[in-house]
Short mmCIF file of C-alpha atoms and ligand atoms in Angstrom, two decimals:
data_model
loop_
_atom_site.label_atom_id
_atom_site.label_comp_id
_atom_site.label_asym_id
_atom_site.label_seq_id
_atom_site.Cartn_x
_atom_site.Cartn_y
_atom_site.Cartn_z
CA MET A 1 18.54 12.97 -1.83
CA SER A 2 16.92 10.91 0.85
CA ASN A 3 16.54 7.28 0.73
CA ARG A 4 12.54 7.18 0.50
CA LEU A 5 12.38 3.97 0.16
CA GLU A 6 13.91 3.92 3.56
CA ALA A 7 12.16 6.50 5.15
CA VAL A 8 8.65 5.06 4.11
CA VAL A 9 9.92 1.22 5.32
CA ALA A 10 11.15 2.44 8.72
CA ASP A 11 8.12 5.10 9.38
CA ALA A 12 5.51 1.66 8.86
CA VAL A 13 7.11 -0.31 10.80
CA GLU A 14 7.23 2.50 13.82
CA GLY A 15 3.43 2.27 12.76
CA ILE A 16 2.95 -1.39 13.53
CA ARG A 17 5.68 -0.76 16.34
CA GLY A 18 2.92 1.40 17.88
CA ALA A 19 0.00 -0.64 17.46
CA LEU A 20 1.86 -3.71 19.00
CA MET A 21 2.57 -1.30 22.04
CA LYS A 22 -0.87 0.16 22.69
CA HIS A 23 -2.27 -3.38 22.72
CA ASN A 24 0.39 -5.36 24.85
CA VAL A 25 0.43 -8.05 21.61
CA THR A 26 1.51 -11.09 23.28
CA PHE A 27 4.17 -13.23 21.72
CA GLU A 28 1.29 -15.98 20.92
CA GLU A 29 -0.65 -13.25 19.34
CA TYR A 30 2.41 -12.31 17.44
CA ARG A 31 2.78 -16.08 16.31
CA GLN A 32 -0.69 -16.07 15.24
CA GLY A 33 -0.11 -13.10 13.14
CA ILE A 34 2.81 -14.39 11.42
CA GLY A 35 0.40 -18.00 10.93
CA TYR A 36 -2.61 -15.45 9.46
CA LEU A 37 -0.40 -13.42 6.78
CA MET A 38 0.88 -17.42 5.76
CA LYS A 39 -1.87 -18.59 4.77
CA THR A 40 -3.26 -15.42 3.32
CA VAL A 41 -0.45 -15.82 1.46
CA GLU A 42 -1.08 -19.13 0.42
CA ALA A 43 -4.46 -18.90 -0.81
CA GLY A 44 -2.72 -15.97 -3.10
CA GLU A 45 -4.88 -13.22 -1.13
CA LEU A 46 -2.68 -11.21 -0.34
CA PRO A 47 -3.24 -8.56 -2.65
CA LEU A 48 -7.25 -8.91 -2.01
CA MET A 49 -5.90 -8.19 1.49
CA ILE A 50 -3.65 -4.79 0.32
CA ASP A 51 -6.24 -3.22 -1.29
CA ALA A 52 -8.84 -4.03 1.25
CA PHE A 53 -6.85 -2.04 4.01
CA LEU A 54 -4.88 0.18 2.28
CA ASN A 55 -5.79 0.83 -1.67
CA THR A 56 -8.54 3.54 -0.53
CA THR A 57 -5.43 5.68 1.34
CA ILE A 58 -3.25 5.37 -1.80
CA CYS A 59 -6.60 6.85 -3.94
CA GLN A 60 -6.19 9.94 -0.98
CA ILE A 61 -3.23 10.49 -1.97
CA GLU A 62 -3.51 10.54 -5.67
CA ASN A 63 -6.27 13.06 -4.63
CA ARG A 64 -3.92 15.56 -2.65
CA ASN A 65 -1.17 15.42 -5.11
CA PHE A 66 -3.46 16.23 -8.51
CA GLY A 67 -6.74 17.66 -7.72
CA GLY A 68 -9.80 17.28 -10.27
CA SER A 69 -12.95 15.13 -8.90
CA THR A 70 -11.83 12.62 -6.80
CA SER A 71 -10.88 8.68 -7.40
CA THR A 72 -10.93 5.90 -5.57
CA LEU A 73 -10.46 2.21 -5.98
CA GLU A 74 -10.15 0.45 -9.82
CA GLY A 75 -10.52 -2.67 -7.84
CA PRO A 76 -9.42 -6.14 -9.77
CA TYR A 77 -12.01 -6.09 -12.68
CA PHE A 78 -10.75 -3.13 -14.95
CA LEU A 79 -10.34 -4.96 -18.17
CA ASP A 80 -8.17 -1.79 -20.95
CA ASP A 81 -8.82 -4.00 -23.75
CA ALA A 82 -12.68 -3.45 -23.13
CA PRO A 83 -14.59 -2.10 -26.98
CA PHE A 84 -15.88 1.13 -27.56
CA VAL A 85 -19.89 1.11 -27.51
CA ASP A 86 -22.07 3.49 -28.70
CA GLY A 87 -25.47 3.89 -26.87
CA ALA A 88 -25.72 0.67 -24.63
CA LEU A 89 -23.65 -1.79 -22.82
CA LYS A 90 -24.16 -4.80 -23.12
CA THR A 91 -26.21 -7.23 -20.66
CA TYR A 92 -27.32 -10.01 -20.73
CA GLU A 93 -29.93 -10.14 -23.56
CA ASP A 94 -32.89 -11.07 -20.51
CA ASP A 95 -31.62 -8.48 -18.31
CA ARG A 96 -34.74 -6.94 -16.96
CA HIS A 97 -32.81 -5.16 -14.50
CA GLU A 98 -33.57 -1.60 -13.82
CA PRO A 99 -32.39 0.47 -16.88
CA LEU A 100 -29.77 2.96 -15.64
CA LEU A 101 -28.81 6.17 -18.19
CA LEU A 102 -24.88 7.01 -16.78
CA ARG A 103 -24.63 10.13 -18.92
CA GLY A 104 -22.05 13.69 -17.80
CA ARG A 105 -19.19 15.73 -18.90
CA VAL A 106 -15.30 15.60 -18.87
CA LEU A 107 -13.59 19.17 -18.12
CA ASP A 108 -10.63 20.88 -17.54
CA LEU A 109 -9.76 22.80 -13.96
CA ALA A 110 -10.76 25.47 -14.92
CA GLY A 111 -14.35 24.04 -16.59
CA ALA A 112 -13.23 23.83 -20.47
CA PRO A 113 -14.78 20.64 -21.83
CA VAL A 114 -13.04 17.99 -22.90
CA ALA A 115 -13.93 16.19 -26.41
CA ASP A 116 -12.39 13.26 -27.33
CA ALA A 117 -12.14 11.73 -23.50
CA VAL A 118 -12.27 7.97 -23.64
CA VAL A 119 -14.26 7.10 -20.67
CA ASP A 120 -14.28 3.10 -19.45
CA VAL A 121 -17.18 2.24 -17.83
CA TRP A 122 -17.31 -1.11 -16.16
CA HIS A 123 -20.02 -2.65 -13.60
CA SER A 124 -21.38 -5.83 -11.92
CA THR A 125 -24.00 -7.94 -13.58
CA PRO A 126 -27.76 -7.75 -12.17
CA ASP A 127 -26.09 -11.13 -10.08
CA GLY A 128 -23.17 -9.46 -8.62
CA HIS A 129 -20.83 -10.41 -10.58
CA TYR A 130 -18.19 -9.17 -13.35
CA GLY A 131 -18.02 -9.76 -17.30
CA GLY A 132 -14.56 -11.27 -18.55
CA PHE A 133 -14.03 -12.47 -14.71
CA HIS A 134 -16.98 -14.79 -13.33
CA ASN A 135 -19.27 -17.41 -14.35
CA ASN A 136 -17.87 -17.49 -18.15
CA ILE A 137 -19.24 -14.06 -18.73
CA PRO A 138 -18.03 -12.60 -21.47
CA ARG A 139 -15.22 -9.79 -21.12
CA ASP A 140 -17.33 -7.33 -23.26
CA PHE A 141 -20.99 -7.51 -20.73
CA TYR A 142 -21.33 -4.74 -18.90
CA ARG A 143 -18.23 -3.19 -20.00
CA GLY A 144 -17.09 -0.52 -22.89
CA LYS A 145 -15.18 2.15 -23.57
CA LEU A 146 -17.22 6.32 -24.46
CA ARG A 147 -16.21 9.17 -26.64
CA THR A 148 -16.87 12.42 -25.26
CA ASP A 149 -17.96 14.59 -28.43
CA ALA A 150 -17.15 18.27 -28.32
CA ALA A 151 -18.88 19.59 -25.47
CA GLY A 152 -16.94 16.73 -23.26
CA GLN A 153 -20.18 14.81 -22.86
CA TYR A 154 -20.72 11.49 -22.77
CA GLU A 155 -23.96 9.02 -22.39
CA VAL A 156 -24.66 5.27 -22.42
CA ARG A 157 -27.46 2.92 -21.03
CA THR A 158 -27.17 -0.03 -19.01
CA THR A 159 -28.69 -1.63 -15.95
CA VAL A 160 -28.70 -0.51 -12.53
CA PRO A 161 -25.67 -2.88 -10.69
CA VAL A 162 -26.31 -4.42 -7.04
CA ALA A 163 -23.52 -4.56 -4.02
CA TYR A 164 -21.06 -7.26 -4.59
CA LYS A 165 -19.27 -9.44 -2.65
CA ILE A 166 -15.29 -9.31 -1.88
CA PRO A 167 -14.41 -12.65 -1.88
CA ASP A 168 -15.00 -13.99 1.84
CA GLN A 169 -14.19 -17.71 1.63
CA GLY A 170 -10.75 -17.20 2.40
CA PRO A 171 -8.61 -15.37 5.38
CA VAL A 172 -9.64 -12.14 3.52
CA GLY A 173 -13.20 -12.31 4.63
CA ALA A 174 -12.62 -14.40 8.04
CA LEU A 175 -10.27 -11.68 9.07
CA LEU A 176 -13.10 -8.79 8.48
CA GLU A 177 -15.70 -10.98 10.20
CA ALA A 178 -13.71 -11.91 13.23
CA MET A 179 -13.05 -7.73 13.17
CA GLY A 180 -16.98 -7.34 13.08
CA ARG A 181 -16.69 -6.31 9.58
CA HIS A 182 -18.42 -7.83 6.29
CA SER A 183 -17.22 -8.47 2.85
CA TRP A 184 -19.29 -5.95 1.07
CA ARG A 185 -19.34 -3.44 -0.65
CA PRO A 186 -21.98 -1.17 -2.02
CA ALA A 187 -23.40 -1.80 -5.32
CA HIS A 188 -21.58 0.35 -8.01
CA VAL A 189 -19.73 2.20 -11.36
CA HIS A 190 -16.46 2.28 -11.99
CA TYR A 191 -14.87 4.90 -14.40
CA LYS A 192 -11.72 5.82 -15.69
CA VAL A 193 -11.24 8.63 -17.82
CA ARG A 194 -7.98 9.27 -20.24
CA ALA A 195 -7.47 12.17 -22.40
CA PRO A 196 -4.28 12.95 -23.57
CA GLY A 197 -2.26 15.63 -21.16
CA PHE A 198 -4.20 15.16 -18.81
CA HIS A 199 -4.02 12.73 -15.41
CA THR A 200 -6.48 9.27 -15.73
CA LEU A 201 -9.07 9.62 -13.52
CA THR A 202 -9.77 6.50 -11.70
CA THR A 203 -13.52 6.55 -9.63
CA GLN A 204 -16.63 5.10 -9.14
CA ALA A 205 -20.29 6.43 -8.28
CA TYR A 206 -22.57 5.07 -5.92
CA PHE A 207 -26.44 5.26 -4.99
CA GLU A 208 -28.00 6.99 -2.32
CA GLY A 209 -29.77 4.91 0.12
CA GLY A 210 -28.10 1.94 -1.30
CA ALA A 211 -27.20 -1.32 1.12
CA TYR A 212 -23.44 -0.68 2.90
CA VAL A 213 -22.89 2.65 1.33
CA ASP A 214 -22.28 3.39 5.00
CA SER A 215 -20.20 0.34 5.32
CA ASP A 216 -18.40 0.06 2.47
CA CYS A 217 -15.47 -3.29 3.07
CA CYS A 218 -12.88 -1.68 1.01
CA GLU A 219 -14.00 2.35 1.88
CA GLY A 220 -14.01 3.51 -0.67
CA VAL A 221 -17.26 5.18 -0.49
CA HIS A 222 -17.02 9.47 -0.30
CA PRO A 223 -20.18 11.45 -0.03
CA GLU A 224 -19.46 13.28 -3.52
CA LEU A 225 -19.53 10.30 -5.10
CA ILE A 226 -22.79 8.71 -3.54
CA HIS A 227 -25.77 10.06 -6.12
CA ALA A 228 -29.64 10.75 -5.52
CA ASP A 229 -31.83 9.01 -7.20
CA VAL A 230 -32.74 10.56 -9.99
CA ARG A 231 -35.37 9.91 -12.81
CA GLU A 232 -36.17 11.32 -16.42
CA SER A 233 -39.29 9.60 -17.83
CA GLY A 234 -39.46 7.26 -15.25
CA ILE A 235 -35.40 5.94 -16.01
CA LYS A 236 -32.59 6.15 -13.51
CA VAL A 237 -29.70 8.62 -14.60
CA ILE A 238 -26.22 9.22 -12.58
CA GLU A 239 -25.24 12.42 -14.44
CA THR A 240 -21.63 12.54 -13.15
CA ASP A 241 -19.21 15.54 -14.34
CA PHE A 242 -15.27 14.29 -14.26
CA ALA A 243 -12.92 17.16 -13.85
CA LEU A 244 -9.92 16.37 -14.74
CA ALA A 245 -6.35 17.51 -13.96
CA PRO A 246 -3.38 18.06 -15.61
CA ALA A 247 -0.99 15.21 -15.94
CA VAL A 248 1.88 16.74 -14.10
CA ALA A 249 1.42 16.62 -10.11
CA HIS A 250 1.15 20.31 -8.09
CA THR A 251 3.61 18.63 -5.56
C1 DHB B 1 -12.77 -5.38 -5.25
C2 DHB B 1 -14.10 -5.73 -5.95
C3 DHB B 1 -14.89 -4.62 -6.91
O1 DHB B 1 -15.65 -4.63 -7.04
C4 DHB B 1 -13.85 -2.94 -6.68
O2 DHB B 1 -14.98 -2.17 -7.14
C5 DHB B 1 -13.18 -2.59 -5.74
C6 DHB B 1 -12.59 -4.55 -5.11
C7 DHB B 1 -12.04 -6.54 -4.86
O3 DHB B 1 -12.98 -8.01 -5.31
O4 DHB B 1 -11.32 -5.99 -4.18
FE1 FE B 2 -16.38 -2.86 -8.33
#
């Protein structure tokens, strides 16, 4: 068997060497780069930096290996102990934000419904935070688990999330800014869909025309994940069917 670690690391180093050569990077710039990486580690932002630049690539590889609906970033705010919810996610009591209905079906690759699938849904508060992580917001706010019925259907009410800024006060924010980029993610709803015998699907839904949909700092937006402004009796609806691939990769 080939040494997979050696193969991946050697190619990664080769890729970096190519970039250094191409741009004629100086010894002084090389030293600055090392200093920057040290600061990123000290600030505890190494995972943030790696996720911002590379997590989307890993999701693309998963998509290629498994098939099914397009997956994208999980992000750092999934909580596996979110409660099962019936009808509506818990929101701020005074949340007058625009109502949103999330619904759809979980299907297998042949289009047959998957009953009893568990759909975790989570998204930002109307002020751009996540329950259980920011501002002492309870950990069961704006998140919950749904179970699909015999027709593979799920449905839950909530309110529309807003664009979200990844931490931008540290080295990662400074790097993105110096590159002429920004630290915003477009408004999104996270999903994690699980059913026995199927590969877990982690994905997001985005809103057509929303701020930063075309310039996500984490590059996690795919055209097929962007939803048009559909309304039913005036209520905004995001309808998403999830196609689950078998648990075993086809490569
Ligand atoms: C980050 C936050 C998110 O809400 C997300 O979906 C992806 C990444 C972050 O802070 O890195
Ligand atoms: Fe998020």
